[in-house]
């Protein structure tokens, strides 16, 4: 366990700070200002800035500067201080555990034995079993995917997933893990009875999950 990981996780113990972090992360990489966080949390701007800066110190957020009015040159004003989620990942386990190593070994084994079809089948079945029963399903696909850590954003026609729960593995084994991810999301939709409304497909892009959802067309 690294000290910086423990420091980062400990920074989220405060409830307001934790809510501020979630507000920035939910923007999906788009910079967020203190005014937006203050309004969302119903707190003062000074308090919002304090917690945001503490999150920066902990390595959970990054700072950028930009003029939000779009104006440049003399009279345009000072650039605003903006925040976005850090790409760093922090894990804490007491006592230390190395589940990532086990996952890497299993993924490499699946690749070498060409057992990807079996993995996708298991992922789809797991998704179906993990979703709530249709009668108790969330009101939307977004709620379902939020509950599984995907950070969905979108509208009534399309949903992007701003977080990949398997990000590090997906970087090392892209076809395998992205295919598994797609099968898992498909299983979640089927298990929740939402597959007649939404379809999942592979659509890789930087800064988000490789899976997106599109609304099914109706006659």
C-alpha positions as a printed NumPy array, in Angstrom:
array([[  0.   ,   0.   ,   0.   ],
       [  1.482,   3.342,  -1.082],
       [  1.227,   6.413,   1.154],
       [ -0.16 ,   8.508,  -1.7  ],
       [ -2.989,   6.034,  -2.224],
       [ -3.943,   6.178,   1.443],
       [ -3.767,   9.99 ,   1.402],
       [ -6.002,  10.148,  -1.656],
       [ -8.654,   7.859,  -0.223],
       [ -8.551,   9.598,   3.166],
       [ -9.293,  12.918,   1.451],
       [-12.752,  11.587,   0.576],
       [-13.748,  11.003,   4.207],
       [-15.391,  14.427,   4.382],
       [-18.937,  14.269,   3.013],
       [-18.895,  17.648,   1.257],
       [-15.517,  16.922,  -0.291],
       [-16.736,  13.537,  -1.47 ],
       [-19.772,  15.167,  -3.089],
       [-17.521,  17.754,  -4.763],
       [-15.376,  14.972,  -6.191],
       [-18.42 ,  13.171,  -7.554],
       [-19.656,  16.395,  -9.157],
       [-16.383,  16.886, -11.031],
       [-16.085,  13.23 , -12.042],
       [-19.661,  13.201, -13.343],
       [-18.648,  15.878, -15.875],
       [-16.757,  13.147, -17.721],
       [-13.484,  14.986, -18.203],
       [-14.96 ,  18.399, -18.94 ],
       [-13.459,  21.11 , -16.709],
       [-15.716,  22.281, -13.88 ],
       [-15.521,  25.563, -11.981],
       [-16.053,  26.233,  -8.299],
       [-19.289,  28.096,  -9.021],
       [-20.833,  25.001, -10.609],
       [-19.777,  22.8  ,  -7.706],
       [-21.019,  25.336,  -5.161],
       [-24.408,  25.517,  -6.871],
       [-24.726,  21.746,  -7.165],
       [-23.839,  21.203,  -3.502],
       [-25.676,  24.296,  -2.223],
       [-22.58 ,  25.589,  -0.433],
       [-20.582,  28.805,  -0.636],
       [-18.025,  29.335,  -3.388],
       [-15.184,  29.692,  -0.886],
       [-16.06 ,  26.374,   0.752],
       [-16.373,  24.673,  -2.635],
       [-12.956,  25.996,  -3.698],
       [-11.428,  24.826,  -0.416],
       [-12.596,  21.252,  -0.919],
       [-11.656,  21.237,  -4.604],
       [ -8.125,  22.383,  -3.808],
       [ -7.822,  19.708,  -1.118],
       [ -8.767,  17.13 ,  -3.763],
       [ -6.046,  18.525,  -6.008],
       [ -3.513,  18.227,  -3.18 ],
       [ -4.555,  14.585,  -2.733],
       [ -3.991,  13.847,  -6.426],
       [ -7.662,  13.174,  -7.174],
       [ -8.258,  16.271,  -9.307],
       [ -6.2  ,  18.343, -11.735],
       [ -6.312,  22.096, -12.329],
       [ -6.643,  23.881, -15.657],
       [ -7.207,  27.532, -16.492],
       [ -9.44 ,  28.929, -19.223],
       [-11.532,  31.974, -20.048],
       [-15.062,  30.628, -20.001],
       [-16.48 ,  33.669, -21.791],
       [-14.463,  32.83 , -24.901],
       [-13.058,  36.368, -25.028],
       [ -9.322,  36.96 , -25.432],
       [ -6.973,  39.904, -25.286],
       [ -7.05 ,  42.984, -23.051],
       [-10.216,  43.293, -21.016],
       [-11.034,  39.608, -21.289],
       [-10.402,  39.089, -17.594],
       [ -8.373,  36.49 , -15.745],
       [ -8.72 ,  32.831, -16.751],
       [-10.963,  30.85 , -14.444],
       [ -9.527,  28.084, -12.298],
       [-11.165,  24.844, -13.388],
       [-11.009,  21.271, -12.138],
       [-11.192,  17.873, -13.774],
       [-10.666,  14.317, -12.604],
       [ -7.114,  13.042, -12.45 ],
       [ -6.195,  10.037, -14.561],
       [ -4.435,   8.505, -11.569],
       [ -6.011,   5.474,  -9.942],
       [ -5.771,   4.809,  -6.217],
       [ -6.332,   1.537,  -4.398],
       [ -6.111,   0.73 ,  -0.717],
       [ -6.3  ,  -2.737,   0.793],
       [ -5.68 ,  -3.636,   4.425],
       [ -3.91 ,  -6.028,   4.597],
       [ -2.332,  -5.696,   1.129],
       [ -3.951,  -7.731,  -1.657],
       [ -2.901,  -8.019,  -5.316],
       [ -6.139,  -8.734,  -7.136],
       [ -4.902,  -6.81 , -10.163],
       [ -2.075,  -9.306, -10.656],
       [ -4.566, -12.176, -10.522],
       [ -6.794, -10.412, -13.058],
       [ -3.846,  -9.859, -15.402],
       [ -2.827, -13.495, -15.183],
       [ -6.364, -14.68 , -15.88 ],
       [ -6.75 , -12.288, -18.817],
       [ -3.456, -13.427, -20.338],
       [ -4.5  , -17.051, -19.893],
       [ -7.806, -16.435, -21.683],
       [ -5.966, -14.743, -24.557],
       [ -3.366, -17.473, -24.93 ],
       [ -5.925, -20.279, -24.813],
       [ -8.305, -18.372, -27.105],
       [-11.112, -18.774, -24.603],
       [-12.56 , -15.315, -25.257],
       [-15.953, -16.675, -26.393],
       [-16.35 , -18.51 , -23.102],
       [-15.416, -15.317, -21.207],
       [-18.   , -13.283, -23.107],
       [-20.686, -15.875, -22.39 ],
       [-19.855, -15.823, -18.681],
       [-19.822, -12.003, -18.639],
       [-23.263, -11.852, -20.265],
       [-24.659, -14.365, -17.798],
       [-23.096, -12.472, -14.915],
       [-24.68 ,  -9.25 , -16.148],
       [-28.113, -10.846, -16.316],
       [-27.73 , -12.24 , -12.798],
       [-26.418,  -8.93 , -11.417],
       [-29.252,  -6.796, -12.761],
       [-32.392,  -6.294, -10.678],
       [-35.405,  -8.316, -11.723],
       [-37.526,  -6.654, -14.383],
       [-40.29 ,  -5.84 , -11.93 ],
       [-37.826,  -3.993,  -9.72 ],
       [-35.65 ,  -2.565, -12.481],
       [-34.373,   1.022, -12.267],
       [-36.407,   3.638, -14.088],
       [-33.659,   4.074, -16.683],
       [-30.618,   2.451, -18.202],
       [-28.594,   5.337, -16.761],
       [-29.6  ,   4.382, -13.22 ],
       [-28.699,   0.756, -13.867],
       [-25.265,   1.616, -15.241],
       [-24.575,   4.166, -12.511],
       [-25.124,   1.429,  -9.95 ],
       [-22.358,  -0.569, -11.648],
       [-19.82 ,   2.289, -11.781],
       [-20.017,   3.312, -15.441],
       [-20.851,   7.046, -14.989],
       [-23.344,   7.246, -17.877],
       [-24.061,  10.571, -19.582],
       [-26.367,  11.254, -22.5  ],
       [-29.923,  11.849, -23.534],
       [-32.989,   9.902, -24.618],
       [-31.255,   8.606, -27.751],
       [-27.656,   7.854, -26.802],
       [-25.655,   7.147, -23.644],
       [-21.88 ,   7.267, -23.254],
       [-20.115,   5.644, -20.316],
       [-17.511,   8.018, -18.928],
       [-15.879,   5.46 , -16.637],
       [-14.596,   1.991, -17.428],
       [-14.536,  -0.203, -14.302],
       [-11.855,  -2.314, -15.995],
       [ -9.724,   0.553, -17.328],
       [ -6.248,  -0.772, -16.521],
       [ -6.997,  -4.248, -17.828],
       [ -8.603,  -2.757, -20.949],
       [ -5.372,  -0.873, -21.653],
       [ -3.386,  -4.114, -21.483],
       [ -5.858,  -6.447, -23.221],
       [ -8.128,  -4.186, -25.343],
       [-10.036,  -6.696, -27.542],
       [-10.533,  -9.154, -24.705],
       [-11.638,  -6.755, -21.96 ],
       [-13.679,  -4.496, -24.222],
       [-15.502,  -7.544, -25.587],
       [-16.115,  -8.749, -22.041],
       [-17.371,  -5.301, -21.083],
       [-19.811,  -5.228, -23.989],
       [-21.163,  -8.668, -23.07 ],
       [-21.531,  -7.608, -19.436],
       [-23.501,  -4.46 , -20.328],
       [-25.697,  -6.461, -22.694],
       [-26.381,  -8.893, -19.871],
       [-27.258,  -6.061, -17.485],
       [-29.774,  -4.662, -19.97 ],
       [-31.29 ,  -8.098, -20.549],
       [-31.524,  -8.878, -16.852],
       [-33.233,  -5.569, -16.104],
       [-35.66 ,  -5.937, -19.006],
       [-34.213,  -2.898, -20.778],
       [-32.806,  -4.613, -23.864],
       [-36.002,  -3.914, -25.789],
       [-35.339,  -0.193, -25.292],
       [-31.557,   0.087, -25.497],
       [-28.805,  -1.642, -27.473],
       [-25.143,  -1.713, -26.448],
       [-22.381,  -1.57 , -29.031],
       [-18.618,  -1.194, -29.242],
       [-17.545,   2.375, -29.959],
       [-14.101,   3.007, -28.524],
       [-12.91 ,   6.58 , -27.949],
       [-10.319,   8.243, -25.697],
       [-11.392,   9.206, -22.197],
       [-14.385,   6.914, -21.819],
       [-15.584,   3.318, -21.854],
       [-15.5  ,   1.477, -25.178],
       [-19.226,   0.685, -24.932],
       [-22.076,   3.056, -25.799],
       [-25.85 ,   2.627, -25.746],
       [-28.303,   3.635, -28.457],
       [-32.068,   3.794, -28.224],
       [-33.784,   1.102, -30.26 ],
       [-35.927,   2.346, -33.104],
       [-39.616,   1.714, -32.859],
       [-42.054,   1.235, -35.69 ]])
